[in-house]
């Protein structure tokens, strides 16, 4: 049981979790950016120029389009799912952390001043 409790303490440390979350979310966001560029922006810029040279009828140019909105939408939904799963995992790991005990409340300023006044009277 000692090794399991040490592992829980290691995982519950903020630095390890922050790094893991950053790497995973960064990779998922990178997939969104890659999909945006390769599936939406590049075809939007290149397709009209290429099709205009190949198509004789203007009506054919307006239909079809090479923009892959579905792939971009899939990457965005994948990012949201990954982010939600990471959120659930972080929440579970935070619940494993030992609660920090509050420091005992010390005397108030008035109580300290009263003690000082009483000591000065003696």
mmCIF file with all atom_site columns, C-alpha atoms in Angstrom:
data_model
loop_
_atom_site.group_PDB
_atom_site.id
_atom_site.type_symbol
_atom_site.label_atom_id
_atom_site.label_alt_id
_atom_site.label_comp_id
_atom_site.label_asym_id
_atom_site.label_entity_id
_atom_site.label_seq_id
_atom_site.pdbx_PDB_ins_code
_atom_site.Cartn_x
_atom_site.Cartn_y
_atom_site.Cartn_z
_atom_site.occupancy
_atom_site.B_iso_or_equiv
_atom_site.pdbx_formal_charge
_atom_site.auth_seq_id
_atom_site.auth_comp_id
_atom_site.auth_asym_id
_atom_site.auth_atom_id
_atom_site.pdbx_PDB_model_num
ATOM 1   C CA . UNK A 1 1   ? 0.000   0.000  0.000   1.00 0.00 ? 1   UNK A CA 1
ATOM 2   C CA . UNK A 1 2   ? 2.956   2.344  0.515   1.00 0.00 ? 2   UNK A CA 1
ATOM 3   C CA . UNK A 1 3   ? 3.765   2.562  -3.167  1.00 0.00 ? 3   UNK A CA 1
ATOM 4   C CA . UNK A 1 4   ? 0.161   3.362  -4.105  1.00 0.00 ? 4   UNK A CA 1
ATOM 5   C CA . UNK A 1 5   ? -0.055  6.168  -1.554  1.00 0.00 ? 5   UNK A CA 1
ATOM 6   C CA . UNK A 1 6   ? 3.278   7.578  -2.783  1.00 0.00 ? 6   UNK A CA 1
ATOM 7   C CA . UNK A 1 7   ? 1.949   7.468  -6.357  1.00 0.00 ? 7   UNK A CA 1
ATOM 8   C CA . UNK A 1 8   ? -1.213  9.302  -5.286  1.00 0.00 ? 8   UNK A CA 1
ATOM 9   C CA . UNK A 1 9   ? 0.920   11.972 -3.603  1.00 0.00 ? 9   UNK A CA 1
ATOM 10  C CA . UNK A 1 10  ? 3.073   12.325 -6.735  1.00 0.00 ? 10  UNK A CA 1
ATOM 11  C CA . UNK A 1 11  ? 0.055   12.642 -9.034  1.00 0.00 ? 11  UNK A CA 1
ATOM 12  C CA . UNK A 1 12  ? -1.656  15.086 -6.699  1.00 0.00 ? 12  UNK A CA 1
ATOM 13  C CA . UNK A 1 13  ? 1.322   17.463 -6.869  1.00 0.00 ? 13  UNK A CA 1
ATOM 14  C CA . UNK A 1 14  ? 0.420   20.514 -8.911  1.00 0.00 ? 14  UNK A CA 1
ATOM 15  C CA . UNK A 1 15  ? 3.508   20.591 -11.122 1.00 0.00 ? 15  UNK A CA 1
ATOM 16  C CA . UNK A 1 16  ? 3.087   17.101 -12.582 1.00 0.00 ? 16  UNK A CA 1
ATOM 17  C CA . UNK A 1 17  ? -0.609  17.632 -13.270 1.00 0.00 ? 17  UNK A CA 1
ATOM 18  C CA . UNK A 1 18  ? -0.132  21.095 -14.780 1.00 0.00 ? 18  UNK A CA 1
ATOM 19  C CA . UNK A 1 19  ? 2.523   19.797 -17.159 1.00 0.00 ? 19  UNK A CA 1
ATOM 20  C CA . UNK A 1 20  ? 0.424   16.803 -18.220 1.00 0.00 ? 20  UNK A CA 1
ATOM 21  C CA . UNK A 1 21  ? -2.683  18.920 -18.798 1.00 0.00 ? 21  UNK A CA 1
ATOM 22  C CA . UNK A 1 22  ? -0.676  21.483 -20.752 1.00 0.00 ? 22  UNK A CA 1
ATOM 23  C CA . UNK A 1 23  ? 0.836   18.859 -23.052 1.00 0.00 ? 23  UNK A CA 1
ATOM 24  C CA . UNK A 1 24  ? -2.464  17.091 -23.739 1.00 0.00 ? 24  UNK A CA 1
ATOM 25  C CA . UNK A 1 25  ? -4.492  20.267 -24.303 1.00 0.00 ? 25  UNK A CA 1
ATOM 26  C CA . UNK A 1 26  ? -1.681  21.704 -26.442 1.00 0.00 ? 26  UNK A CA 1
ATOM 27  C CA . UNK A 1 27  ? -1.650  18.645 -28.689 1.00 0.00 ? 27  UNK A CA 1
ATOM 28  C CA . UNK A 1 28  ? -5.434  18.714 -29.056 1.00 0.00 ? 28  UNK A CA 1
ATOM 29  C CA . UNK A 1 29  ? -5.415  22.422 -29.861 1.00 0.00 ? 29  UNK A CA 1
ATOM 30  C CA . UNK A 1 30  ? -2.627  21.831 -32.357 1.00 0.00 ? 30  UNK A CA 1
ATOM 31  C CA . UNK A 1 31  ? -4.906  19.367 -34.143 1.00 0.00 ? 31  UNK A CA 1
ATOM 32  C CA . UNK A 1 32  ? -7.591  22.060 -34.408 1.00 0.00 ? 32  UNK A CA 1
ATOM 33  C CA . UNK A 1 33  ? -5.154  24.587 -35.860 1.00 0.00 ? 33  UNK A CA 1
ATOM 34  C CA . UNK A 1 34  ? -3.764  22.009 -38.306 1.00 0.00 ? 34  UNK A CA 1
ATOM 35  C CA . UNK A 1 35  ? -7.268  21.083 -39.447 1.00 0.00 ? 35  UNK A CA 1
ATOM 36  C CA . UNK A 1 36  ? -8.256  24.730 -39.801 1.00 0.00 ? 36  UNK A CA 1
ATOM 37  C CA . UNK A 1 37  ? -5.292  25.439 -42.029 1.00 0.00 ? 37  UNK A CA 1
ATOM 38  C CA . UNK A 1 38  ? -5.287  22.259 -44.124 1.00 0.00 ? 38  UNK A CA 1
ATOM 39  C CA . UNK A 1 39  ? -9.045  21.644 -44.380 1.00 0.00 ? 39  UNK A CA 1
ATOM 40  C CA . UNK A 1 40  ? -10.591 25.129 -44.394 1.00 0.00 ? 40  UNK A CA 1
ATOM 41  C CA . UNK A 1 41  ? -8.167  27.946 -45.176 1.00 0.00 ? 41  UNK A CA 1
ATOM 42  C CA . UNK A 1 42  ? -5.963  26.303 -47.817 1.00 0.00 ? 42  UNK A CA 1
ATOM 43  C CA . UNK A 1 43  ? -8.850  24.880 -49.878 1.00 0.00 ? 43  UNK A CA 1
ATOM 44  C CA . UNK A 1 44  ? -10.700 28.192 -49.601 1.00 0.00 ? 44  UNK A CA 1
ATOM 45  C CA . UNK A 1 45  ? -7.713  30.001 -51.066 1.00 0.00 ? 45  UNK A CA 1
ATOM 46  C CA . UNK A 1 46  ? -6.686  27.461 -53.705 1.00 0.00 ? 46  UNK A CA 1
ATOM 47  C CA . UNK A 1 47  ? -9.939  25.936 -54.956 1.00 0.00 ? 47  UNK A CA 1
ATOM 48  C CA . UNK A 1 48  ? -11.468 29.000 -56.632 1.00 0.00 ? 48  UNK A CA 1
ATOM 49  C CA . UNK A 1 49  ? -8.283  29.677 -58.573 1.00 0.00 ? 49  UNK A CA 1
ATOM 50  C CA . UNK A 1 50  ? -7.827  26.050 -59.658 1.00 0.00 ? 50  UNK A CA 1
ATOM 51  C CA . UNK A 1 51  ? -11.476 25.474 -60.495 1.00 0.00 ? 51  UNK A CA 1
ATOM 52  C CA . UNK A 1 52  ? -11.781 28.735 -62.403 1.00 0.00 ? 52  UNK A CA 1
ATOM 53  C CA . UNK A 1 53  ? -9.081  27.536 -64.770 1.00 0.00 ? 53  UNK A CA 1
ATOM 54  C CA . UNK A 1 54  ? -10.738 24.123 -65.255 1.00 0.00 ? 54  UNK A CA 1
ATOM 55  C CA . UNK A 1 55  ? -14.466 24.933 -65.257 1.00 0.00 ? 55  UNK A CA 1
ATOM 56  C CA . UNK A 1 56  ? -16.244 26.401 -68.245 1.00 0.00 ? 56  UNK A CA 1
ATOM 57  C CA . UNK A 1 57  ? -19.588 27.010 -66.572 1.00 0.00 ? 57  UNK A CA 1
ATOM 58  C CA . UNK A 1 58  ? -19.819 29.477 -63.660 1.00 0.00 ? 58  UNK A CA 1
ATOM 59  C CA . UNK A 1 59  ? -22.574 27.405 -61.992 1.00 0.00 ? 59  UNK A CA 1
ATOM 60  C CA . UNK A 1 60  ? -20.199 24.437 -61.717 1.00 0.00 ? 60  UNK A CA 1
ATOM 61  C CA . UNK A 1 61  ? -17.650 26.637 -59.957 1.00 0.00 ? 61  UNK A CA 1
ATOM 62  C CA . UNK A 1 62  ? -20.053 27.563 -57.162 1.00 0.00 ? 62  UNK A CA 1
ATOM 63  C CA . UNK A 1 63  ? -20.939 23.957 -56.306 1.00 0.00 ? 63  UNK A CA 1
ATOM 64  C CA . UNK A 1 64  ? -18.723 21.277 -54.930 1.00 0.00 ? 64  UNK A CA 1
ATOM 65  C CA . UNK A 1 65  ? -16.021 23.232 -53.087 1.00 0.00 ? 65  UNK A CA 1
ATOM 66  C CA . UNK A 1 66  ? -13.043 21.456 -51.581 1.00 0.00 ? 66  UNK A CA 1
ATOM 67  C CA . UNK A 1 67  ? -13.430 22.914 -48.094 1.00 0.00 ? 67  UNK A CA 1
ATOM 68  C CA . UNK A 1 68  ? -13.697 20.082 -45.583 1.00 0.00 ? 68  UNK A CA 1
ATOM 69  C CA . UNK A 1 69  ? -15.816 21.592 -42.840 1.00 0.00 ? 69  UNK A CA 1
ATOM 70  C CA . UNK A 1 70  ? -16.578 18.152 -41.437 1.00 0.00 ? 70  UNK A CA 1
ATOM 71  C CA . UNK A 1 71  ? -12.930 17.386 -40.692 1.00 0.00 ? 71  UNK A CA 1
ATOM 72  C CA . UNK A 1 72  ? -12.510 20.736 -38.972 1.00 0.00 ? 72  UNK A CA 1
ATOM 73  C CA . UNK A 1 73  ? -15.712 20.233 -36.981 1.00 0.00 ? 73  UNK A CA 1
ATOM 74  C CA . UNK A 1 74  ? -14.518 16.754 -36.025 1.00 0.00 ? 74  UNK A CA 1
ATOM 75  C CA . UNK A 1 75  ? -11.229 18.179 -34.726 1.00 0.00 ? 75  UNK A CA 1
ATOM 76  C CA . UNK A 1 76  ? -13.091 20.842 -32.734 1.00 0.00 ? 76  UNK A CA 1
ATOM 77  C CA . UNK A 1 77  ? -15.455 18.294 -31.178 1.00 0.00 ? 77  UNK A CA 1
ATOM 78  C CA . UNK A 1 78  ? -12.492 16.045 -30.400 1.00 0.00 ? 78  UNK A CA 1
ATOM 79  C CA . UNK A 1 79  ? -10.822 18.951 -28.610 1.00 0.00 ? 79  UNK A CA 1
ATOM 80  C CA . UNK A 1 80  ? -13.947 19.585 -26.531 1.00 0.00 ? 80  UNK A CA 1
ATOM 81  C CA . UNK A 1 81  ? -14.194 15.913 -25.563 1.00 0.00 ? 81  UNK A CA 1
ATOM 82  C CA . UNK A 1 82  ? -10.512 15.785 -24.585 1.00 0.00 ? 82  UNK A CA 1
ATOM 83  C CA . UNK A 1 83  ? -10.832 19.008 -22.582 1.00 0.00 ? 83  UNK A CA 1
ATOM 84  C CA . UNK A 1 84  ? -13.896 17.654 -20.754 1.00 0.00 ? 84  UNK A CA 1
ATOM 85  C CA . UNK A 1 85  ? -12.164 14.366 -19.898 1.00 0.00 ? 85  UNK A CA 1
ATOM 86  C CA . UNK A 1 86  ? -9.119  16.274 -18.621 1.00 0.00 ? 86  UNK A CA 1
ATOM 87  C CA . UNK A 1 87  ? -11.429 18.458 -16.526 1.00 0.00 ? 87  UNK A CA 1
ATOM 88  C CA . UNK A 1 88  ? -13.035 15.356 -14.951 1.00 0.00 ? 88  UNK A CA 1
ATOM 89  C CA . UNK A 1 89  ? -9.608  13.821 -14.268 1.00 0.00 ? 89  UNK A CA 1
ATOM 90  C CA . UNK A 1 90  ? -8.257  16.990 -12.648 1.00 0.00 ? 90  UNK A CA 1
ATOM 91  C CA . UNK A 1 91  ? -11.383 17.231 -10.523 1.00 0.00 ? 91  UNK A CA 1
ATOM 92  C CA . UNK A 1 92  ? -10.950 13.613 -9.375  1.00 0.00 ? 92  UNK A CA 1
ATOM 93  C CA . UNK A 1 93  ? -7.270  14.117 -8.609  1.00 0.00 ? 93  UNK A CA 1
ATOM 94  C CA . UNK A 1 94  ? -7.987  17.300 -6.682  1.00 0.00 ? 94  UNK A CA 1
ATOM 95  C CA . UNK A 1 95  ? -10.465 15.375 -4.540  1.00 0.00 ? 95  UNK A CA 1
ATOM 96  C CA . UNK A 1 96  ? -7.662  12.903 -3.697  1.00 0.00 ? 96  UNK A CA 1
ATOM 97  C CA . UNK A 1 97  ? -5.538  15.680 -2.233  1.00 0.00 ? 97  UNK A CA 1
ATOM 98  C CA . UNK A 1 98  ? -5.395  15.841 1.505   1.00 0.00 ? 98  UNK A CA 1
ATOM 99  C CA . UNK A 1 99  ? -7.324  18.844 2.787   1.00 0.00 ? 99  UNK A CA 1
ATOM 100 C CA . UNK A 1 100 ? -5.108  21.525 4.244   1.00 0.00 ? 100 UNK A CA 1
ATOM 101 C CA . UNK A 1 101 ? -5.909  22.124 7.876   1.00 0.00 ? 101 UNK A CA 1
ATOM 102 C CA . UNK A 1 102 ? -6.525  25.737 8.745   1.00 0.00 ? 102 UNK A CA 1
ATOM 103 C CA . UNK A 1 103 ? -4.102  27.303 11.189  1.00 0.00 ? 103 UNK A CA 1
ATOM 104 C CA . UNK A 1 104 ? -5.583  27.848 14.616  1.00 0.00 ? 104 UNK A CA 1
ATOM 105 C CA . UNK A 1 105 ? -7.008  31.311 15.001  1.00 0.00 ? 105 UNK A CA 1
ATOM 106 C CA . UNK A 1 106 ? -4.766  33.555 17.056  1.00 0.00 ? 106 UNK A CA 1
ATOM 107 C CA . UNK A 1 107 ? -5.834  36.340 19.333  1.00 0.00 ? 107 UNK A CA 1
ATOM 108 C CA . UNK A 1 108 ? -7.355  39.410 17.759  1.00 0.00 ? 108 UNK A CA 1
ATOM 109 C CA . UNK A 1 109 ? -5.739  42.848 17.891  1.00 0.00 ? 109 UNK A CA 1
ATOM 110 C CA . UNK A 1 110 ? -8.076  43.935 20.657  1.00 0.00 ? 110 UNK A CA 1
ATOM 111 C CA . UNK A 1 111 ? -7.148  40.916 22.788  1.00 0.00 ? 111 UNK A CA 1
ATOM 112 C CA . UNK A 1 112 ? -3.440  41.570 22.285  1.00 0.00 ? 112 UNK A CA 1
ATOM 113 C CA . UNK A 1 113 ? -3.831  45.240 23.158  1.00 0.00 ? 113 UNK A CA 1
ATOM 114 C CA . UNK A 1 114 ? -5.812  44.293 26.254  1.00 0.00 ? 114 UNK A CA 1
ATOM 115 C CA . UNK A 1 115 ? -3.027  41.914 27.346  1.00 0.00 ? 115 UNK A CA 1
ATOM 116 C CA . UNK A 1 116 ? -0.395  44.604 26.774  1.00 0.00 ? 116 UNK A CA 1
ATOM 117 C CA . UNK A 1 117 ? -2.467  47.135 28.740  1.00 0.00 ? 117 UNK A CA 1
ATOM 118 C CA . UNK A 1 118 ? -2.861  44.682 31.625  1.00 0.00 ? 118 UNK A CA 1
ATOM 119 C CA . UNK A 1 119 ? 0.894   43.948 31.648  1.00 0.00 ? 119 UNK A CA 1
ATOM 120 C CA . UNK A 1 120 ? 1.696   47.658 31.691  1.00 0.00 ? 120 UNK A CA 1
ATOM 121 C CA . UNK A 1 121 ? -0.661  48.218 34.636  1.00 0.00 ? 121 UNK A CA 1
ATOM 122 C CA . UNK A 1 122 ? 1.313   45.719 36.721  1.00 0.00 ? 122 UNK A CA 1
#
